[in-house]
CSV table of C-alpha atoms and ligand atoms in Angstrom, one decimal:
chain,number,residue,atom,x,y,z
A,1,MET,CA,-159.5,-57.8,-25.4
A,2,TYR,CA,-157.9,-57.0,-22.1
A,3,LEU,CA,-160.0,-54.9,-19.8
A,4,THR,CA,-158.7,-53.3,-16.6
A,5,PRO,CA,-160.7,-54.1,-13.4
A,6,GLU,CA,-162.3,-50.6,-13.7
A,7,GLN,CA,-163.4,-51.2,-17.3
A,8,GLN,CA,-164.6,-54.7,-16.5
A,9,ALA,CA,-166.6,-53.4,-13.6
A,10,ILE,CA,-168.3,-50.8,-15.9
A,11,LEU,CA,-169.1,-53.5,-18.3
A,12,ASP,CA,-170.6,-55.5,-15.5
A,13,GLY,CA,-172.9,-52.6,-14.5
A,14,SER,CA,-171.0,-50.8,-11.7
A,15,LYS,CA,-172.1,-47.5,-13.2
A,16,GLY,CA,-175.6,-48.6,-14.2
A,17,GLU,CA,-177.2,-50.4,-17.0
A,18,THR,CA,-176.9,-47.6,-19.6
A,19,MET,CA,-173.2,-47.1,-19.0
A,20,ALA,CA,-172.7,-50.9,-19.3
A,21,LYS,CA,-174.4,-50.8,-22.7
A,22,VAL,CA,-172.0,-48.0,-23.8
A,23,MET,CA,-169.0,-50.0,-22.7
A,24,LYS,CA,-170.4,-53.2,-24.3
A,25,THR,CA,-170.8,-51.2,-27.6
A,26,LEU,CA,-167.2,-50.1,-27.4
A,27,VAL,CA,-165.9,-53.6,-26.6
A,28,MET,CA,-167.8,-55.1,-29.5
A,29,TYR,CA,-166.5,-52.4,-31.8
A,30,GLY,CA,-162.9,-53.0,-30.7
A,31,ASP,CA,-163.2,-56.8,-30.9
A,32,THR,CA,-164.4,-56.4,-34.5
A,33,PHE,CA,-161.1,-54.6,-35.4
A,34,GLY,CA,-158.8,-56.8,-33.3
A,35,ALA,CA,-158.2,-54.2,-30.5
A,36,ASP,CA,-156.0,-55.5,-27.7
A,37,LYS,CA,-157.2,-53.2,-24.9
A,38,MET,CA,-159.1,-50.0,-24.2
A,39,VAL,CA,-157.1,-46.7,-23.7
A,40,PRO,CA,-158.2,-43.5,-22.1
A,41,VAL,CA,-159.4,-40.6,-24.2
A,42,THR,CA,-157.0,-37.8,-23.3
A,43,SER,CA,-158.1,-34.7,-25.4
A,44,GLU,CA,-159.7,-31.8,-23.6
A,45,TYR,CA,-162.7,-31.7,-26.0
A,46,ASN,CA,-164.5,-34.2,-28.2
A,47,HIS,CA,-166.0,-33.6,-31.6
A,48,LEU,CA,-169.3,-35.1,-32.9
A,49,VAL,CA,-170.1,-35.7,-36.5
A,50,THR,CA,-173.9,-35.8,-36.2
A,51,SER,CA,-175.0,-32.2,-36.2
A,52,PHE,CA,-178.2,-32.3,-38.2
A,53,GLY,CA,-181.8,-32.8,-37.0
A,54,LEU,CA,-182.8,-34.9,-40.0
A,55,LYS,CA,-186.2,-36.3,-39.3
A,56,MET,CA,-185.3,-39.9,-40.4
A,57,MET,CA,-182.7,-40.0,-37.7
A,58,LYS,CA,-185.2,-40.7,-35.0
A,59,PRO,CA,-183.3,-43.7,-33.5
A,60,VAL,CA,-180.3,-41.4,-32.9
A,61,PHE,CA,-182.5,-38.8,-31.1
A,62,ASP,CA,-184.0,-41.6,-29.1
A,63,LEU,CA,-180.6,-43.0,-28.1
A,64,MET,CA,-179.4,-39.5,-27.2
A,65,GLN,CA,-182.4,-39.0,-25.0
A,66,GLN,CA,-181.8,-42.4,-23.2
A,67,LEU,CA,-178.3,-41.2,-22.4
A,68,ILE,CA,-179.5,-37.9,-21.1
A,69,ASP,CA,-182.4,-39.4,-19.1
A,70,ALA,CA,-180.0,-41.9,-17.5
A,71,GLY,CA,-177.5,-39.1,-16.7
A,72,VAL,CA,-174.9,-40.9,-18.8
A,73,VAL,CA,-173.2,-37.9,-20.4
A,74,SER,CA,-169.7,-37.1,-21.3
A,75,SER,CA,-167.3,-35.4,-19.0
A,76,GLN,CA,-165.8,-33.8,-22.1
A,77,GLN,CA,-167.6,-30.9,-23.8
A,78,PHE,CA,-167.6,-31.1,-27.6
A,79,SER,CA,-167.9,-29.3,-30.9
A,80,VAL,CA,-170.1,-30.7,-33.6
A,81,ASP,CA,-170.3,-30.6,-37.4
A,82,PRO,CA,-171.9,-27.6,-39.1
A,83,ARG,CA,-175.6,-26.8,-39.0
A,84,PRO,CA,-177.5,-27.7,-42.1
A,85,VAL,CA,-179.6,-24.6,-42.8
A,86,ASP,CA,-179.0,-20.9,-43.0
A,87,LYS,CA,-181.6,-18.5,-44.3
A,88,ASN,CA,-178.9,-16.4,-46.0
A,89,VAL,CA,-177.9,-19.2,-48.4
A,90,PRO,CA,-179.9,-18.9,-51.7
A,91,ALA,CA,-182.8,-21.2,-51.8
A,92,ASN,CA,-186.3,-21.0,-53.4
A,93,PHE,CA,-189.6,-21.2,-51.6
A,94,LEU,CA,-189.9,-24.9,-52.1
A,95,GLN,CA,-186.3,-25.7,-51.0
A,96,ASN,CA,-186.8,-23.6,-47.9
A,97,PHE,CA,-190.0,-25.4,-47.1
A,98,ILE,CA,-188.3,-28.8,-47.5
A,99,PHE,CA,-185.3,-27.8,-45.4
A,100,ASN,CA,-187.3,-26.4,-42.5
A,101,LYS,CA,-190.5,-28.3,-42.4
A,102,ILE,CA,-189.5,-31.7,-43.7
A,103,MET,CA,-185.8,-32.6,-43.8
A,104,TYR,CA,-184.4,-30.7,-40.8
A,105,SER,CA,-187.6,-30.3,-38.7
A,106,LYS,CA,-185.9,-31.8,-35.7
A,107,GLN,CA,-183.0,-29.4,-35.7
A,108,GLU,CA,-184.2,-27.3,-32.7
A,109,SER,CA,-184.9,-30.3,-30.5
A,110,TYR,CA,-181.7,-32.0,-31.5
A,111,GLU,CA,-179.6,-28.9,-30.7
A,112,LYS,CA,-181.3,-28.9,-27.3
A,113,GLN,CA,-180.1,-32.5,-26.8
A,114,LEU,CA,-176.6,-31.5,-27.9
A,115,ASN,CA,-176.6,-28.7,-25.3
A,116,GLU,CA,-177.7,-31.2,-22.6
A,117,LEU,CA,-175.0,-33.6,-23.6
A,118,GLY,CA,-172.2,-31.0,-23.4
A,119,LEU,CA,-171.9,-28.8,-26.5
A,120,MET,CA,-168.9,-26.4,-26.0
A,121,ASN,CA,-170.9,-23.2,-27.0
A,122,GLU,CA,-173.4,-22.0,-29.6
A,123,ASP,CA,-170.6,-21.4,-32.1
A,124,ALA,CA,-169.2,-24.9,-31.9
A,125,PHE,CA,-170.9,-26.0,-35.1
A,126,THR,CA,-168.1,-26.7,-37.7
A,127,CYS,CA,-166.1,-29.5,-39.2
A,128,ALA,CA,-162.9,-27.4,-38.8
A,129,CYS,CA,-163.1,-27.5,-35.0
A,130,TYR,CA,-159.3,-27.3,-34.7
A,131,LEU,CA,-159.1,-23.7,-36.0
A,132,ASP,CA,-157.8,-21.3,-33.4
A,133,GLN,CA,-161.1,-19.3,-33.2
A,134,VAL,CA,-163.1,-22.5,-32.4
A,135,GLY,CA,-160.7,-23.8,-29.8
A,136,ASN,CA,-161.0,-27.6,-30.1
A,137,LYS,CA,-157.4,-28.3,-31.1
A,138,PRO,CA,-155.9,-31.5,-29.6
A,139,GLY,CA,-152.3,-31.8,-28.8
A,140,LYS,CA,-149.7,-34.2,-30.1
A,141,GLY,CA,-150.2,-37.7,-28.8
A,142,ASP,CA,-153.8,-36.9,-27.5
A,143,VAL,CA,-156.1,-39.9,-27.9
A,144,LEU,CA,-159.5,-38.8,-29.5
A,145,SER,CA,-162.9,-40.3,-30.0
A,146,TRP,CA,-163.8,-38.3,-33.2
A,147,ALA,CA,-165.6,-39.5,-36.3
A,148,GLU,CA,-165.7,-36.5,-38.8
A,149,SER,CA,-163.3,-37.8,-41.5
A,150,SER,CA,-161.8,-34.4,-42.4
A,151,ALA,CA,-161.2,-33.6,-38.8
A,152,VAL,CA,-159.8,-37.0,-38.0
A,153,VAL,CA,-157.2,-36.9,-40.8
A,154,TYR,CA,-156.2,-33.4,-39.8
A,155,ALA,CA,-155.9,-34.2,-36.1
A,156,ASN,CA,-153.8,-37.3,-36.8
A,157,SER,CA,-151.6,-35.9,-39.6
A,158,VAL,CA,-151.1,-32.2,-38.8
A,159,LEU,CA,-151.6,-32.2,-35.0
A,160,GLY,CA,-150.1,-35.6,-34.3
A,161,ALA,CA,-153.1,-36.7,-32.2
A,162,ARG,CA,-154.3,-40.3,-32.3
A,163,CYS,CA,-157.8,-41.2,-33.6
A,164,ASN,CA,-159.4,-43.9,-35.7
A,165,ARG,CA,-161.9,-43.2,-38.4
A,166,ASN,CA,-164.8,-44.0,-36.1
A,167,SER,CA,-168.4,-43.9,-37.1
A,168,GLY,CA,-171.0,-41.3,-35.8
A,169,ILE,CA,-172.4,-42.3,-32.4
A,170,MET,CA,-169.3,-44.3,-31.7
A,171,ASP,CA,-167.7,-40.9,-31.2
A,172,ILE,CA,-170.0,-40.0,-28.3
A,173,MET,CA,-169.8,-43.5,-26.8
A,174,GLY,CA,-166.0,-43.3,-26.5
A,175,SER,CA,-166.3,-39.8,-25.0
A,176,ILE,CA,-168.9,-40.9,-22.4
A,177,ALA,CA,-167.0,-44.0,-21.3
A,178,GLY,CA,-163.7,-42.1,-21.4
A,179,PHE,CA,-162.1,-45.0,-23.3
A,180,VAL,CA,-161.6,-46.1,-26.9
A,181,PRO,CA,-160.5,-49.4,-28.3
A,182,HIS,CA,-156.7,-49.6,-29.1
A,183,PHE,CA,-156.2,-50.6,-32.7
A,184,GLY,CA,-155.3,-49.1,-36.1
A,185,LEU,CA,-154.2,-45.4,-36.0
A,186,LEU,CA,-153.9,-45.5,-32.2
A,187,THR,CA,-150.9,-47.9,-32.5
A,188,ASP,CA,-147.3,-47.0,-33.5
A,189,GLU,CA,-147.5,-49.9,-36.1
A,190,GLY,CA,-150.8,-48.7,-37.5
A,191,ARG,CA,-149.3,-45.2,-38.1
A,192,LYS,CA,-146.6,-46.5,-40.4
A,193,ALA,CA,-146.8,-45.8,-44.1
A,194,THR,CA,-147.4,-48.5,-46.6
A,195,TRP,CA,-147.2,-46.1,-49.6
A,196,VAL,CA,-144.5,-43.6,-50.6
A,197,ILE,CA,-146.0,-40.8,-52.8
A,198,LYS,CA,-143.4,-39.0,-54.9
A,199,VAL,CA,-144.8,-35.6,-55.9
A,200,ASP,CA,-143.0,-34.6,-59.1
A,201,CYS,CA,-145.0,-31.6,-60.2
A,202,LYS,CA,-143.6,-28.4,-61.9
A,203,ARG,CA,-146.1,-26.2,-60.0
A,204,LYS,CA,-147.6,-26.3,-56.5
A,205,PRO,CA,-150.3,-29.0,-56.7
A,206,GLU,CA,-153.9,-28.0,-56.1
A,207,ALA,CA,-154.5,-29.3,-52.6
A,208,GLN,CA,-157.8,-30.9,-53.3
A,209,LEU,CA,-156.7,-32.6,-56.5
A,210,LEU,CA,-153.5,-34.0,-54.9
A,211,GLY,CA,-155.5,-35.3,-52.0
A,212,SER,CA,-158.0,-36.8,-54.3
A,213,ALA,CA,-155.4,-38.6,-56.4
A,214,ILE,CA,-153.7,-40.0,-53.3
A,215,GLY,CA,-157.0,-41.0,-51.6
A,216,MET,CA,-158.1,-42.9,-54.7
A,217,LYS,CA,-154.8,-44.7,-54.9
A,218,VAL,CA,-154.1,-45.7,-51.3
A,219,MET,CA,-157.7,-45.9,-50.0
A,220,GLU,CA,-157.4,-46.5,-46.3
A,221,ASP,CA,-153.7,-46.9,-46.1
A,222,VAL,CA,-151.1,-44.4,-44.7
A,223,PRO,CA,-149.1,-42.5,-47.3
A,224,TYR,CA,-145.7,-40.9,-46.8
A,225,ILE,CA,-145.5,-38.0,-49.2
A,226,THR,CA,-142.2,-36.6,-50.5
A,227,GLY,CA,-141.4,-33.7,-52.9
A,228,MET,CA,-143.6,-31.1,-51.2
A,229,GLU,CA,-140.8,-29.1,-49.5
A,230,LYS,CA,-140.2,-26.7,-52.3
A,231,TRP,CA,-143.8,-25.4,-51.9
A,232,LEU,CA,-144.6,-26.0,-48.3
A,233,GLY,CA,-141.2,-25.6,-46.7
A,234,THR,CA,-140.8,-27.2,-43.3
A,235,GLU,CA,-143.0,-25.2,-41.0
A,236,LEU,CA,-146.7,-25.7,-40.2
A,237,ASN,CA,-147.7,-22.0,-40.7
A,238,ASP,CA,-151.3,-20.8,-41.3
A,239,GLU,CA,-151.0,-21.1,-45.1
A,240,ASN,CA,-149.7,-24.7,-44.9
A,241,CYS,CA,-152.3,-25.7,-42.3
A,242,ALA,CA,-155.1,-24.5,-44.6
A,243,TYR,CA,-153.5,-26.3,-47.5
A,244,LEU,CA,-153.3,-29.5,-45.5
A,245,LYS,CA,-156.9,-29.1,-44.2
A,246,ASP,CA,-158.2,-29.1,-47.8
A,247,PHE,CA,-155.7,-31.8,-49.0
A,248,GLY,CA,-156.5,-34.1,-46.1
A,249,ALA,CA,-160.3,-33.8,-46.5
A,250,ALA,CA,-159.9,-34.9,-50.1
A,251,THR,CA,-157.7,-37.9,-49.2
A,252,ALA,CA,-160.3,-38.9,-46.6
A,253,SER,CA,-163.4,-38.6,-48.8
A,254,ASN,CA,-162.0,-39.6,-52.3
A,255,GLY,CA,-160.4,-42.5,-50.4
A,256,ALA,CA,-160.5,-43.3,-46.7
A,257,VAL,CA,-157.2,-41.9,-45.5
A,258,GLY,CA,-157.1,-41.3,-41.7
A,259,LEU,CA,-153.4,-40.3,-41.5
A,260,TYR,CA,-150.7,-39.1,-43.9
A,261,HIS,CA,-147.1,-38.0,-43.3
A,262,ILE,CA,-145.4,-35.3,-45.3
A,263,GLU,CA,-141.6,-35.4,-45.3
A,264,ASN,CA,-140.0,-32.8,-43.1
A,265,LEU,CA,-143.3,-31.1,-42.4
A,266,THR,CA,-145.9,-33.1,-40.4
A,267,PRO,CA,-144.9,-33.8,-36.8
A,268,GLU,CA,-144.2,-37.6,-37.0
A,269,ALA,CA,-142.5,-37.3,-40.3
A,270,LYS,CA,-140.2,-34.6,-38.8
A,271,GLU,CA,-139.5,-36.8,-35.8
A,272,LEU,CA,-139.1,-40.2,-37.3
A,273,GLY,CA,-138.4,-39.5,-41.0
A,274,ALA,CA,-138.3,-42.4,-43.5
A,275,SER,CA,-138.3,-44.9,-40.6
A,276,LEU,CA,-142.1,-44.4,-40.8
A,277,VAL,CA,-142.2,-46.2,-44.1
A,278,THR,CA,-142.7,-50.0,-43.9
A,279,GLU,CA,-140.5,-52.4,-45.9
A,280,GLY,CA,-141.9,-53.2,-49.3
A,281,ALA,CA,-144.1,-50.0,-49.4
A,282,GLN,CA,-145.7,-49.3,-52.7
A,283,VAL,CA,-144.7,-46.2,-54.7
A,284,TYR,CA,-147.0,-43.8,-56.6
A,285,VAL,CA,-145.5,-40.9,-58.6
A,286,ILE,CA,-147.7,-37.9,-59.2
A,287,ASP,CA,-146.8,-35.3,-61.8
A,288,ASP,CA,-148.9,-32.5,-63.4
A,289,ALA,CA,-150.2,-34.8,-66.1
A,290,GLU,CA,-151.4,-37.3,-63.4
A,291,LEU,CA,-153.4,-34.5,-61.6
A,292,GLU,CA,-154.9,-33.4,-64.9
A,293,ARG,CA,-155.9,-37.0,-65.6
A,294,VAL,CA,-157.6,-37.3,-62.2
A,295,GLN,CA,-159.6,-34.1,-62.8
A,296,ARG,CA,-160.4,-35.1,-66.4
A,297,GLU,CA,-161.8,-38.4,-65.3
A,298,TYR,CA,-164.2,-37.1,-62.7
A,299,PRO,CA,-167.7,-38.1,-63.9
A,300,VAL,CA,-170.1,-35.2,-64.7
A,301,ILE,CA,-173.4,-36.2,-63.3
A,302,TRP,CA,-175.4,-33.1,-64.0
A,303,LYS,CA,-178.6,-33.9,-66.1
A,304,ASN,CA,-177.4,-31.3,-68.6
A,305,PRO,CA,-173.6,-31.3,-68.6
A,306,ASN,CA,-173.7,-27.9,-70.4
A,307,ALA,CA,-176.0,-26.2,-67.9
A,308,LYS,CA,-175.1,-22.8,-66.6
A,309,PRO,CA,-174.0,-23.1,-62.9
A,310,LYS,CA,-176.8,-22.0,-60.6
A,311,LEU,CA,-174.7,-22.0,-57.4
A,312,CYS,CA,-171.1,-22.2,-56.2
A,313,PHE,CA,-169.8,-23.5,-52.9
A,314,VAL,CA,-166.3,-22.8,-51.6
A,315,GLY,CA,-165.4,-23.9,-48.1
A,316,CYS,CA,-165.8,-27.7,-47.6
A,317,PRO,CA,-164.1,-28.2,-45.1
A,318,HIS,CA,-164.9,-24.8,-43.6
A,319,MET,CA,-162.5,-22.0,-44.6
A,320,SER,CA,-159.9,-20.5,-42.3
A,321,LEU,CA,-159.8,-16.8,-41.5
A,322,GLN,CA,-156.8,-16.3,-43.8
A,323,GLN,CA,-158.5,-18.2,-46.6
A,324,LEU,CA,-161.5,-15.9,-46.3
A,325,LYS,CA,-159.2,-12.8,-46.5
A,326,ASP,CA,-157.2,-14.3,-49.5
A,327,TRP,CA,-160.4,-15.2,-51.4
A,328,THR,CA,-161.8,-11.7,-50.8
A,329,ASP,CA,-158.7,-10.2,-52.4
A,330,ARG,CA,-158.9,-12.7,-55.3
A,331,VAL,CA,-162.6,-12.2,-56.0
A,332,GLU,CA,-162.1,-8.4,-56.0
A,333,GLU,CA,-159.2,-8.7,-58.3
A,334,GLY,CA,-161.1,-11.0,-60.6
A,335,LEU,CA,-164.1,-8.7,-60.8
A,336,LYS,CA,-161.8,-5.7,-61.4
A,337,ALA,CA,-160.1,-7.4,-64.3
A,338,SER,CA,-163.4,-8.4,-65.9
A,339,GLY,CA,-165.1,-5.1,-65.3
A,340,ASN,CA,-167.9,-6.8,-63.3
A,341,GLN,CA,-169.3,-5.4,-60.1
A,342,LYS,CA,-170.6,-8.6,-58.5
A,343,VAL,CA,-170.0,-12.3,-58.9
A,344,LEU,CA,-171.8,-13.8,-61.9
A,345,ILE,CA,-172.9,-17.0,-60.2
A,346,PRO,CA,-174.6,-17.0,-56.7
A,347,THR,CA,-171.7,-18.0,-54.5
A,348,VAL,CA,-171.5,-19.1,-50.9
A,349,PHE,CA,-168.3,-19.3,-48.8
A,350,THR,CA,-168.7,-21.5,-45.7
A,351,THR,CA,-166.7,-21.2,-42.5
A,352,ALA,CA,-167.0,-21.8,-38.8
A,353,PRO,CA,-169.4,-19.5,-36.8
A,354,ALA,CA,-166.5,-18.3,-34.6
A,355,VAL,CA,-164.3,-17.6,-37.7
A,356,LYS,CA,-167.2,-15.8,-39.3
A,357,LYS,CA,-167.5,-13.6,-36.2
A,358,GLU,CA,-163.8,-12.7,-36.3
A,359,PHE,CA,-163.9,-12.1,-40.1
A,360,GLU,CA,-166.9,-9.7,-39.6
A,361,LYS,CA,-164.7,-7.6,-37.3
A,362,THR,CA,-162.3,-6.9,-40.2
A,363,PRO,CA,-162.8,-4.6,-43.2
A,364,TYR,CA,-162.7,-7.7,-45.4
A,365,ALA,CA,-166.3,-8.6,-44.4
A,366,ALA,CA,-167.9,-5.5,-46.1
A,367,ARG,CA,-165.6,-5.9,-49.1
A,368,LEU,CA,-166.6,-9.6,-49.6
A,369,ALA,CA,-170.3,-8.7,-49.2
A,370,ALA,CA,-169.9,-6.0,-51.8
A,371,THR,CA,-168.8,-8.7,-54.3
A,372,GLY,CA,-172.1,-10.5,-53.8
A,373,VAL,CA,-170.6,-13.5,-52.1
A,374,VAL,CA,-172.6,-14.9,-49.2
A,375,LEU,CA,-170.8,-16.0,-46.1
A,376,SER,CA,-172.4,-18.8,-44.2
A,377,TYR,CA,-171.8,-21.4,-41.5
A,378,ILE,CA,-173.6,-24.3,-43.2
A,379,CYS,CA,-172.4,-27.6,-44.5
A,380,PRO,CA,-172.9,-27.5,-48.3
A,381,LEU,CA,-173.4,-31.3,-48.3
A,382,MET,CA,-176.4,-30.9,-46.0
A,383,TYR,CA,-177.8,-28.3,-48.4
A,384,MET,CA,-177.3,-30.6,-51.5
A,385,ASN,CA,-178.5,-33.8,-49.9
A,386,ASN,CA,-182.1,-33.8,-51.3
A,387,PRO,CA,-183.5,-34.4,-54.8
A,388,LEU,CA,-184.4,-30.7,-55.3
A,389,CYS,CA,-180.9,-29.4,-54.7
A,390,GLY,CA,-179.3,-32.5,-56.1
A,391,SER,CA,-180.7,-31.7,-59.5
A,392,MET,CA,-179.2,-28.2,-59.5
A,393,SER,CA,-176.1,-27.4,-61.4
A,394,VAL,CA,-173.7,-26.6,-58.5
A,395,ILE,CA,-170.0,-26.0,-58.9
A,396,THR,CA,-167.4,-26.3,-56.1
A,397,SER,CA,-163.7,-26.4,-55.4
A,398,SER,CA,-164.3,-29.1,-52.8
A,399,ASN,CA,-163.5,-32.7,-53.7
A,400,LYS,CA,-165.4,-33.9,-50.7
A,401,LEU,CA,-168.6,-32.2,-52.0
A,402,ARG,CA,-167.9,-33.5,-55.5
A,403,THR,CA,-167.6,-37.1,-54.1
A,404,TYR,CA,-170.9,-37.1,-52.1
A,405,THR,CA,-173.2,-35.0,-54.2
A,406,THR,CA,-173.9,-34.0,-57.9
A,407,ALA,CA,-171.7,-30.9,-57.5
A,408,ARG,CA,-169.1,-30.5,-60.2
A,409,TYR,CA,-165.4,-29.9,-59.2
A,410,TYR,CA,-163.2,-27.1,-60.5
A,411,THR,CA,-159.8,-25.9,-59.3
A,412,GLU,CA,-159.8,-22.7,-57.3
A,413,ALA,CA,-158.5,-20.8,-60.3
A,414,GLN,CA,-161.2,-22.1,-62.5
A,415,ILE,CA,-163.9,-21.3,-59.8
A,416,LEU,CA,-162.5,-17.8,-59.6
A,417,ASP,CA,-162.8,-17.3,-63.3
A,418,LYS,CA,-166.3,-18.7,-63.4
A,419,ILE,CA,-167.7,-16.5,-60.7
A,420,THR,CA,-165.9,-13.3,-61.6
A,421,LYS,CA,-165.6,-13.6,-65.4
A,422,GLY,CA,-168.2,-16.2,-66.4
A,423,VAL,CA,-165.7,-18.3,-68.3
J,1,F3S,FE1,-167.4,-30.0,-43.5
J,1,F3S,FE2,-169.7,-30.6,-44.5
J,1,F3S,FE3,-167.6,-30.4,-46.0
J,1,F3S,S1,-168.9,-31.3,-42.6
J,1,F3S,S2,-166.0,-31.1,-44.7
J,1,F3S,S3,-168.5,-28.7,-44.9
J,1,F3S,S4,-169.2,-32.0,-46.1
């Protein structure tokens, strides 16, 4: 790959041995994917995927410490994925012991490292860092060094930024060096669609199911999606952005999508239209029956498929402020219709700490609490990622959580019925 004299000098040690190793790592990464050059990272902030002080991640903590000790830190501040533990989330004595004393016993020292490396602020723990209340929202054309898959796909597709689906650690390397290898979704060619998705549904598709269907079909390719205008219109308002947040996370986890275009809605599709579609692109038609098939074929991996749900998670990726308000209304209405006072299944909604703070300033917070729903800032995946919780019968409206854990997926309407009516 071509390196500028400045980049070559860094590689040769002009900024010290540790920085040279950072550069070498990036060059090797770029070479693997056929990068032609390194380009500057241009976003104001970075976002890191590694947020959890999991004891077995000692090599990561050691590496972070080497960077701190050598003074090789990023000039960018960053947000980071959600914290793994919250005492407000239902857990029994043994689970709490495992979370705090065994699994995430390094959380405190790791957060200290994150602070030394440049964490934006104490509220910057969320995967939905681009929400207004969090403030890490890149602009169109910004080059990023992110790794969190749900954030990468949102930044590329909805914000028009440019970022590859990097791995954890590579995200901080790019930010420290200030350069990332130029390939894939950073290039005009790599942002072209090799699939046309024709949505031919009679009702607005469930965001998480549509994303899942597309992800499983196109895998890491770029889809150009048509037929959504009658539900989403042509403006990226709050409601559409929340829809696309959930949709994109499902494409990125049920498949490996890093960028999608939606006709007449997402920035590049608005600008370039069908010229984004490559010649010979494959076509996938999605109707209501196809979405029903996708949901029907999800494997149920509970030990007892007929078990009563013990816990419900909504908010993976983290919920927006408007989603929290809408869900509060819906839960209240569901309870009223069924004559119940509180949700029938312990339920946790997850959101960014900064959004939680804003929500708590509104009357909705007391109303939601009165329904029995717990509001937390954790990542449900981190909660579920151990044998004790993995054997619990957990339900969720998140296709990402379904993909990576034993949690069972239901549509939002089904979740609502289960928690408010028990059906
Ligand atoms: Fe976010 Fe954790 Fe889900 S990082 S997307 S809440 S798995």
